[in-house]
Amino acid sequence: MKAAVVTGGGSGIGKRTVERLLEEGWTVWSLDVCDPIIAEPAEALSAGSRFRFHHCDVGDSDSVEAAFTAIKSVTRKIDALVCSAGVARVGLLEEISPDQVDLMMDVNLKGPWLSIRGALSLLRHGSSVSDPARVVIVGSIGGIRPKMGNGFYSATKAAVHALTGVLAVELASSGIVVNAVAPGTVDTPMMSSLLQGSTPPSYRSSGESPLGRIAQPDDIADVILFYLSDAAKYVNGTVLPVDGGTRAAFIKR
Ligand code: NAI
């Protein structure tokens, strides 16, 4: 039976990934700062002991260490780590505060770094270059094509894309591959709060893709599950846009 840790597994893309993995028979640990009742996917009941929730702030090294210590008390090996936890605070230079910038650095960039570090011995155990453990980081199309009003968030995502490449090379010989997905606009609570909240007028979502809709969490979870599948065991260090062609259309214009 395969096992995965999903950060930010309580909502949006992370939650859908947890649900899909449980449906496929994986054991899943969800690490999140949200209320565990909210975090619990419907499939968790039928999955029974295959679903565990740990309260964990991925931007805090003590919190991450405590979560992985708890996981290591029940298993020596995991097959995959999905880093989906993220926060978006948007606005031009003077519209976002230094505290908001710190939060995005901590959760979006330091979070994956701390999580991969915490998971390392679990990922290494029993993996090999021919059957590697998988790390998937949820980046953003903003990290490839930054836009006005989204500047610092995009910078954290560009940095996490760079980290993906660096760690892909560093960890390959340990039998761990590292890849990232870069979603466009996805219909999740994060996006709803950006669109409905007191967002500065300088922020505009990318909106509908050339496919005539925004993404659903399943569109992103599909690609994450591909990265975790046997079919992707030789894929390493990639950042795959999952944006319905939004970026391509931008380039064309
Ligand atoms: P969401 O807000 O629905 O889910 C994010 C989850 O991360 C929440 O459960 C939240 O509690 C958790 N989280 C936040 N801070 C945390 C912390 N310090 N420690 C642990 N967990 C924490 O958001 P969504 O849309 O599912 O986002 C998932 C990822 O996808 C994020 O990395 C986000 O930046 C990225 N993304 C989202 C896009 C969108 O349009 N929704 C577009 C591109 C990327």
CSV table of C-alpha atoms and ligand atoms in Angstrom, one decimal:
chain,number,residue,atom,x,y,z
A,1,MET,CA,0.0,0.0,0.0
A,2,LYS,CA,1.4,3.4,-1.0
A,3,ALA,CA,1.6,6.3,1.4
A,4,ALA,CA,1.7,10.1,0.9
A,5,VAL,CA,2.0,13.3,2.8
A,6,VAL,CA,0.0,16.3,1.5
A,7,THR,CA,0.5,19.8,2.9
A,8,GLY,CA,-2.4,22.1,2.6
A,9,GLY,CA,-4.6,19.0,2.3
A,10,GLY,CA,-7.5,20.7,4.1
A,11,SER,CA,-8.8,22.8,1.2
A,12,GLY,CA,-8.8,23.3,-2.6
A,13,ILE,CA,-6.2,21.5,-4.7
A,14,GLY,CA,-4.6,19.8,-1.7
A,15,LYS,CA,-7.9,18.4,-0.4
A,16,ARG,CA,-8.9,17.1,-3.8
A,17,THR,CA,-5.5,15.4,-4.1
A,18,VAL,CA,-6.0,13.8,-0.6
A,19,GLU,CA,-9.5,12.5,-1.7
A,20,ARG,CA,-8.2,11.1,-5.0
A,21,LEU,CA,-5.3,9.3,-3.3
A,22,LEU,CA,-7.7,7.8,-0.7
A,23,GLU,CA,-9.9,6.7,-3.5
A,24,GLU,CA,-6.9,4.9,-5.1
A,25,GLY,CA,-6.1,3.1,-1.9
A,26,TRP,CA,-3.2,5.3,-0.6
A,27,THR,CA,-2.6,6.0,3.0
A,28,VAL,CA,-2.5,9.8,3.4
A,29,TRP,CA,-1.3,12.2,6.0
A,30,SER,CA,-2.7,15.7,5.6
A,31,LEU,CA,-0.8,18.6,7.2
A,32,ASP,CA,-2.6,21.9,7.5
A,33,VAL,CA,-3.3,24.8,9.8
A,34,CYS,CA,-7.0,24.6,9.3
A,35,ASP,CA,-9.6,23.0,11.5
A,36,PRO,CA,-9.3,19.1,11.2
A,37,ILE,CA,-13.1,18.8,10.9
A,38,ILE,CA,-13.0,21.0,7.9
A,39,ALA,CA,-9.9,19.2,6.6
A,40,GLU,CA,-11.5,15.8,6.7
A,41,PRO,CA,-12.5,14.7,3.3
A,42,ALA,CA,-15.7,12.7,2.8
A,43,GLU,CA,-13.7,9.7,1.7
A,44,ALA,CA,-11.8,9.7,5.0
A,45,LEU,CA,-14.6,7.9,6.7
A,46,SER,CA,-14.6,5.0,4.3
A,47,ALA,CA,-10.8,5.1,4.2
A,48,GLY,CA,-10.7,4.6,8.0
A,49,SER,CA,-7.2,4.5,9.3
A,50,ARG,CA,-5.7,5.3,5.9
A,51,PHE,CA,-6.4,9.0,6.6
A,52,ARG,CA,-4.6,11.0,9.3
A,53,PHE,CA,-4.6,14.8,9.9
A,54,HIS,CA,-1.8,16.7,11.7
A,55,HIS,CA,-2.0,20.3,12.6
A,56,CYS,CA,1.1,21.8,11.0
A,57,ASP,CA,2.3,25.2,10.0
A,58,VAL,CA,4.6,24.5,7.1
A,59,GLY,CA,6.4,27.8,7.5
A,60,ASP,CA,7.5,27.0,11.0
A,61,SER,CA,10.4,24.6,11.4
A,62,ASP,CA,9.4,23.3,14.9
A,63,SER,CA,5.9,22.6,13.7
A,64,VAL,CA,7.1,20.7,10.6
A,65,GLU,CA,9.6,18.7,12.6
A,66,ALA,CA,6.8,17.8,15.1
A,67,ALA,CA,4.5,16.6,12.3
A,68,PHE,CA,7.2,14.4,10.7
A,69,THR,CA,8.3,13.0,14.0
A,70,ALA,CA,4.7,11.9,14.6
A,71,ILE,CA,4.5,10.4,11.1
A,72,LYS,CA,7.9,8.6,11.6
A,73,SER,CA,6.5,7.0,14.8
A,74,VAL,CA,4.1,5.0,12.6
A,75,THR,CA,6.0,4.5,9.3
A,76,ARG,CA,9.6,4.4,8.0
A,77,LYS,CA,8.6,5.1,4.4
A,78,ILE,CA,6.4,7.3,2.3
A,79,ASP,CA,6.2,7.1,-1.5
A,80,ALA,CA,5.2,10.7,-2.1
A,81,LEU,CA,5.1,14.3,-0.7
A,82,VAL,CA,2.7,16.8,-2.3
A,83,CYS,CA,3.4,20.4,-1.2
A,84,SER,CA,0.1,22.3,-1.9
A,85,ALA,CA,-0.1,24.6,1.2
A,86,GLY,CA,0.0,28.2,0.0
A,87,VAL,CA,-1.2,31.7,0.6
A,88,ALA,CA,-1.8,34.6,-1.7
A,89,ARG,CA,-1.8,38.3,-0.6
A,90,VAL,CA,-2.1,40.5,-3.6
A,91,GLY,CA,-1.4,44.2,-4.4
A,92,LEU,CA,1.1,46.6,-5.7
A,93,LEU,CA,4.3,47.5,-3.8
A,94,GLU,CA,2.6,49.8,-1.3
A,95,GLU,CA,-0.6,47.8,-1.0
A,96,ILE,CA,0.8,44.7,0.7
A,97,SER,CA,2.5,44.9,4.1
A,98,PRO,CA,5.9,43.4,5.1
A,99,ASP,CA,4.0,41.0,7.3
A,100,GLN,CA,2.1,39.7,4.3
A,101,VAL,CA,5.4,39.3,2.4
A,102,ASP,CA,6.9,37.3,5.3
A,103,LEU,CA,3.8,35.1,5.4
A,104,MET,CA,4.1,34.3,1.6
A,105,MET,CA,7.8,33.6,2.0
A,106,ASP,CA,7.2,31.3,4.9
A,107,VAL,CA,4.3,29.3,3.5
A,108,ASN,CA,5.0,29.3,-0.3
A,109,LEU,CA,8.8,29.0,-0.4
A,110,LYS,CA,10.1,28.0,3.0
A,111,GLY,CA,7.2,25.6,3.4
A,112,PRO,CA,8.1,23.2,0.6
A,113,TRP,CA,11.8,23.4,1.6
A,114,LEU,CA,11.0,22.5,5.3
A,115,SER,CA,8.5,19.8,4.2
A,116,ILE,CA,10.9,18.1,1.8
A,117,ARG,CA,13.6,18.3,4.5
A,118,GLY,CA,11.3,16.8,7.1
A,119,ALA,CA,10.2,14.0,4.8
A,120,LEU,CA,13.6,13.2,3.4
A,121,SER,CA,14.4,10.0,5.4
A,122,LEU,CA,10.8,8.7,4.7
A,123,LEU,CA,11.1,9.4,1.0
A,124,ARG,CA,14.6,7.8,0.8
A,125,HIS,CA,13.6,4.6,2.5
A,126,GLY,CA,13.2,1.8,0.0
A,127,SER,CA,13.2,4.1,-3.0
A,128,SER,CA,15.7,3.7,-5.9
A,129,VAL,CA,16.7,5.5,-9.1
A,130,SER,CA,14.6,3.0,-11.0
A,131,ASP,CA,11.6,3.3,-8.7
A,132,PRO,CA,11.9,6.8,-7.2
A,133,ALA,CA,9.9,8.5,-4.5
A,134,ARG,CA,8.0,11.5,-5.7
A,135,VAL,CA,7.8,15.1,-4.6
A,136,VAL,CA,5.3,17.4,-6.3
A,137,ILE,CA,5.2,21.1,-5.5
A,138,VAL,CA,2.2,23.3,-6.4
A,139,GLY,CA,3.7,26.4,-8.0
A,140,SER,CA,1.8,28.8,-10.1
A,141,ILE,CA,1.6,30.1,-13.6
A,142,GLY,CA,2.3,33.5,-11.9
A,143,GLY,CA,5.8,32.1,-11.3
A,144,ILE,CA,6.3,31.7,-15.0
A,145,ARG,CA,4.3,34.8,-16.2
A,146,PRO,CA,4.2,37.3,-13.3
A,147,LYS,CA,1.6,40.0,-13.5
A,148,MET,CA,1.0,43.5,-12.0
A,149,GLY,CA,-0.8,43.3,-8.7
A,150,ASN,CA,0.4,39.8,-8.0
A,151,GLY,CA,4.1,40.6,-7.8
A,152,PHE,CA,5.4,39.2,-4.5
A,153,TYR,CA,3.2,36.1,-4.7
A,154,SER,CA,4.5,35.4,-8.2
A,155,ALA,CA,8.1,35.9,-6.9
A,156,THR,CA,7.6,33.2,-4.3
A,157,LYS,CA,6.3,30.9,-6.9
A,158,ALA,CA,9.1,31.6,-9.4
A,159,ALA,CA,11.5,30.8,-6.5
A,160,VAL,CA,9.8,27.6,-5.7
A,161,HIS,CA,10.0,26.6,-9.4
A,162,ALA,CA,13.8,27.2,-9.1
A,163,LEU,CA,13.9,25.1,-6.0
A,164,THR,CA,12.2,22.3,-7.9
A,165,GLY,CA,15.0,22.2,-10.4
A,166,VAL,CA,17.7,22.4,-7.8
A,167,LEU,CA,16.3,19.7,-5.6
A,168,ALA,CA,15.5,17.5,-8.6
A,169,VAL,CA,19.2,17.3,-9.3
A,170,GLU,CA,20.3,17.2,-5.7
A,171,LEU,CA,18.0,14.3,-4.7
A,172,ALA,CA,18.0,12.2,-7.9
A,173,SER,CA,20.8,9.9,-6.7
A,174,SER,CA,18.8,9.3,-3.5
A,175,GLY,CA,16.0,7.9,-5.6
A,176,ILE,CA,13.7,11.0,-5.2
A,177,VAL,CA,12.3,13.0,-8.2
A,178,VAL,CA,11.0,16.5,-7.7
A,179,ASN,CA,8.5,18.2,-10.1
A,180,ALA,CA,6.0,21.1,-9.9
A,181,VAL,CA,2.7,21.9,-11.4
A,182,ALA,CA,1.9,25.5,-12.3
A,183,PRO,CA,-1.8,26.1,-12.2
A,184,GLY,CA,-3.6,29.0,-13.8
A,185,THR,CA,-6.8,30.2,-12.1
A,186,VAL,CA,-8.4,27.4,-10.1
A,187,ASP,CA,-11.9,27.4,-8.5
A,188,THR,CA,-10.9,27.0,-4.8
A,189,PRO,CA,-11.5,28.9,-1.6
A,190,MET,CA,-8.2,30.8,-2.1
A,191,MET,CA,-9.4,32.2,-5.5
A,192,SER,CA,-13.0,32.9,-4.1
A,193,SER,CA,-11.5,35.0,-1.3
A,194,LEU,CA,-9.3,36.9,-3.7
A,195,LEU,CA,-12.2,37.6,-6.0
A,196,GLN,CA,-14.7,38.5,-3.2
A,197,GLY,CA,-12.4,39.9,-0.6
A,198,SER,CA,-11.1,43.5,-0.2
A,199,THR,CA,-8.6,42.9,-3.0
A,200,PRO,CA,-6.9,46.0,-4.4
A,201,PRO,CA,-8.2,47.0,-7.8
A,202,SER,CA,-4.7,46.4,-9.1
A,203,TYR,CA,-5.3,42.6,-8.9
A,204,ARG,CA,-7.1,40.8,-11.6
A,205,SER,CA,-7.3,37.0,-11.9
A,206,SER,CA,-6.2,35.5,-15.2
A,207,GLY,CA,-9.9,34.4,-15.5
A,208,GLU,CA,-11.1,31.9,-18.1
A,209,SER,CA,-8.5,30.1,-20.2
A,210,PRO,CA,-8.7,29.7,-23.9
A,211,LEU,CA,-10.8,26.5,-23.0
A,212,GLY,CA,-13.5,28.9,-21.9
A,213,ARG,CA,-13.4,28.1,-18.2
A,214,ILE,CA,-11.2,28.2,-15.1
A,215,ALA,CA,-9.7,25.0,-13.7
A,216,GLN,CA,-11.4,22.8,-11.1
A,217,PRO,CA,-9.3,21.3,-8.4
A,218,ASP,CA,-9.6,17.9,-10.2
A,219,ASP,CA,-7.8,19.3,-13.2
A,220,ILE,CA,-4.8,19.9,-11.1
A,221,ALA,CA,-5.1,16.8,-9.0
A,222,ASP,CA,-5.2,14.8,-12.3
A,223,VAL,CA,-1.7,16.0,-13.1
A,224,ILE,CA,-0.4,15.6,-9.6
A,225,LEU,CA,-1.6,11.9,-9.7
A,226,PHE,CA,0.2,11.5,-13.0
A,227,TYR,CA,3.4,12.7,-11.4
A,228,LEU,CA,2.8,10.1,-8.6
A,229,SER,CA,2.1,7.3,-11.1
A,230,ASP,CA,4.5,4.7,-12.6
A,231,ALA,CA,4.2,6.5,-15.9
A,232,ALA,CA,6.1,9.4,-14.5
A,233,LYS,CA,9.0,7.7,-12.8
A,234,TYR,CA,11.6,9.1,-15.3
A,235,VAL,CA,10.1,12.7,-15.1
A,236,ASN,CA,12.3,14.9,-13.0
A,237,GLY,CA,12.8,18.7,-12.5
A,238,THR,CA,9.8,19.8,-14.6
A,239,VAL,CA,7.4,22.7,-14.0
A,240,LEU,CA,4.2,21.9,-15.9
A,241,PRO,CA,1.7,24.7,-16.6
A,242,VAL,CA,-1.8,23.4,-16.0
A,243,ASP,CA,-3.6,26.5,-17.2
A,244,GLY,CA,-5.8,25.6,-20.1
A,245,GLY,CA,-3.5,27.6,-22.4
A,246,THR,CA,-3.7,30.9,-20.6
A,247,ARG,CA,0.0,31.5,-20.9
A,248,ALA,CA,0.2,30.4,-24.5
A,249,ALA,CA,-2.6,32.9,-25.4
A,250,PHE,CA,-0.8,35.7,-23.6
A,251,ILE,CA,2.4,35.0,-25.6
A,252,LYS,CA,0.4,35.0,-28.8
A,253,ARG,CA,-1.2,38.4,-28.2
B,1,NAI,P1,-6.8,26.9,-0.6
B,1,NAI,O1,-6.7,28.2,0.2
B,1,NAI,O2,-8.1,26.3,-1.0
B,1,NAI,O3,-5.9,25.8,0.1
B,1,NAI,C1,-4.7,26.1,0.7
B,1,NAI,C2,-4.5,25.2,1.9
B,1,NAI,O4,-3.2,25.6,2.5
B,1,NAI,C3,-5.6,25.6,3.0
B,1,NAI,O5,-6.1,24.4,3.6
B,1,NAI,C4,-4.8,26.3,4.1
B,1,NAI,O6,-5.3,26.1,5.4
B,1,NAI,C5,-3.4,25.7,3.9
B,1,NAI,N1,-2.3,26.5,4.5
B,1,NAI,C6,-2.2,27.8,4.5
B,1,NAI,N2,-1.2,28.2,5.2
B,1,NAI,C7,-0.6,27.1,5.7
B,1,NAI,C8,0.4,26.8,6.6
B,1,NAI,N3,1.2,27.8,7.1
B,1,NAI,N4,0.7,25.5,6.9
B,1,NAI,C9,-0.1,24.5,6.5
B,1,NAI,N5,-1.1,24.7,5.7
B,1,NAI,C10,-1.4,26.0,5.3
B,1,NAI,O7,-5.9,27.2,-1.9
B,1,NAI,P2,-5.7,26.4,-3.3
B,1,NAI,O8,-6.2,27.3,-4.3
B,1,NAI,O9,-6.1,25.0,-3.1
B,1,NAI,O10,-4.1,26.5,-3.3
B,1,NAI,C11,-3.2,25.4,-3.3
B,1,NAI,C12,-1.9,25.8,-3.9
B,1,NAI,O11,-2.2,26.1,-5.3
B,1,NAI,C13,-1.2,27.0,-3.3
B,1,NAI,O12,0.1,26.7,-3.2
B,1,NAI,C14,-1.5,28.1,-4.3
B,1,NAI,O13,-0.6,29.1,-4.2
B,1,NAI,C15,-1.5,27.3,-5.6
B,1,NAI,N6,-2.2,27.9,-6.7
B,1,NAI,C16,-3.6,28.2,-6.6
B,1,NAI,C17,-4.2,28.8,-7.7
B,1,NAI,C18,-5.7,29.1,-7.7
B,1,NAI,O14,-6.1,29.8,-8.6
B,1,NAI,N7,-6.5,28.7,-6.7
B,1,NAI,C19,-3.5,29.2,-8.9
B,1,NAI,C20,-2.1,28.8,-8.9
B,1,NAI,C21,-1.5,28.2,-7.8
